[in-house]
Coordinates of C-alpha atoms in Angstrom, one line a residue:
X1 CA 16.2 15.6 -9.3
X2 CA 12.0 17.6 -9.7
X3 CA 11.6 14.8 -13.0
X4 CA 12.8 11.8 -10.7
X5 CA 10.5 13.3 -7.4
X6 CA 7.7 14.0 -10.1
X7 CA 8.2 10.1 -12.0
X8 CA 7.8 8.8 -8.2
X9 CA 5.3 10.4 -6.8
X10 CA 3.1 7.4 -6.9
X11 CA 5.9 5.4 -4.9
X12 CA 5.6 8.3 -2.5
X13 CA 2.3 8.5 -2.1
X14 CA 2.3 4.9 -1.1
X15 CA 5.4 5.0 0.8
X16 CA 3.3 7.8 3.5
X17 CA 0.8 5.5 4.3
X18 CA 2.8 2.9 5.1
X19 CA 4.9 5.1 6.7
X20 CA 1.4 5.6 8.8
X21 CA 0.3 2.1 9.4
X22 CA 4.1 2.3 11.0
X23 CA 3.1 4.8 12.9
X24 CA 0.0 3.4 14.1
X25 CA 1.6 -0.1 14.6
X26 CA 4.0 1.6 16.8
X27 CA 1.4 3.7 19.3
X28 CA -0.1 -0.2 19.9
X29 CA -2.9 0.4 17.6
X30 CA -1.7 -3.0 15.3
X31 CA -4.9 -3.8 13.8
X32 CA -5.7 -0.7 13.1
X33 CA -2.2 0.1 11.8
X34 CA -2.3 -3.6 10.2
X35 CA -5.5 -2.5 8.3
X36 CA -4.3 0.9 6.6
X37 CA -1.0 -1.1 5.3
X38 CA -3.6 -2.9 3.7
X39 CA -4.6 0.0 2.0
X40 CA -1.2 1.3 1.1
X41 CA -1.1 -2.3 -0.8
X42 CA -4.2 -1.5 -2.6
X43 CA -3.5 1.9 -2.7
X44 CA -0.3 0.6 -5.4
X45 CA -2.7 -1.2 -7.0
X46 CA -5.0 1.5 -8.4
X47 CA -1.6 3.3 -9.1
X48 CA -0.3 0.4 -11.0
X49 CA -3.4 0.2 -12.3
X50 CA -4.1 3.8 -13.3
X51 CA -1.0 5.0 -14.7
X52 CA 0.6 4.4 -17.7
X53 CA 4.6 2.4 -17.4
X54 CA 6.2 6.5 -17.9
X55 CA 4.1 7.7 -14.6
X56 CA 4.2 4.3 -12.8
X57 CA 7.7 4.8 -11.8
X58 CA 8.8 2.3 -9.6
X59 CA 5.0 0.8 -8.4
X60 CA 6.1 -1.5 -12.4
X61 CA 7.8 -4.4 -11.7
X62 CA 6.2 -7.1 -13.9
X63 CA 3.3 -7.0 -16.5
X64 CA 1.4 -4.3 -15.2
X65 CA -1.4 -7.8 -15.2
X66 CA 0.6 -9.3 -12.5
X67 CA 1.9 -6.5 -10.8
X68 CA -2.1 -5.4 -10.0
X69 CA -3.4 -8.7 -9.7
X70 CA -0.5 -9.7 -6.7
X71 CA -0.8 -6.5 -4.8
X72 CA -4.7 -6.9 -5.1
X73 CA -4.9 -10.3 -3.5
X74 CA -2.0 -8.6 -0.6
X75 CA -3.5 -5.7 0.1
X76 CA -6.7 -7.4 -0.2
X77 CA -5.3 -10.6 2.1
X78 CA -4.2 -7.6 4.8
X79 CA -7.4 -5.0 5.0
X80 CA -9.6 -8.5 5.4
X81 CA -7.4 -9.9 8.6
X82 CA -7.3 -7.3 9.9
X83 CA -10.7 -6.6 9.8
X84 CA -11.9 -10.4 10.8
X85 CA -9.9 -10.4 14.2
X86 CA -11.1 -10.4 17.5
X87 CA -10.0 -7.1 19.2
X88 CA -10.2 -9.0 22.7
X89 CA -10.3 -5.7 24.1
X90 CA -8.1 -3.9 22.3
X91 CA -8.3 -1.2 19.2

């Protein structure tokens, strides 16, 4: 059991950040929540890039190049969009 948790620790870290983003969204802080969601996606790309296949766990879906490219592109787009939206008096 402990080895499975250790192997999937990067995924668990990413999931904790996603839960934090969800809490922000549910607290009506949707811009901050979407920004944190983008950061979680970029964090997943960083883990996938730096960790070997044996340690990437469930973050390894396809080839390393595809996974990193897709996660970084989507995460960057989410961060860019959430940072560029005019707040119009909201958070």
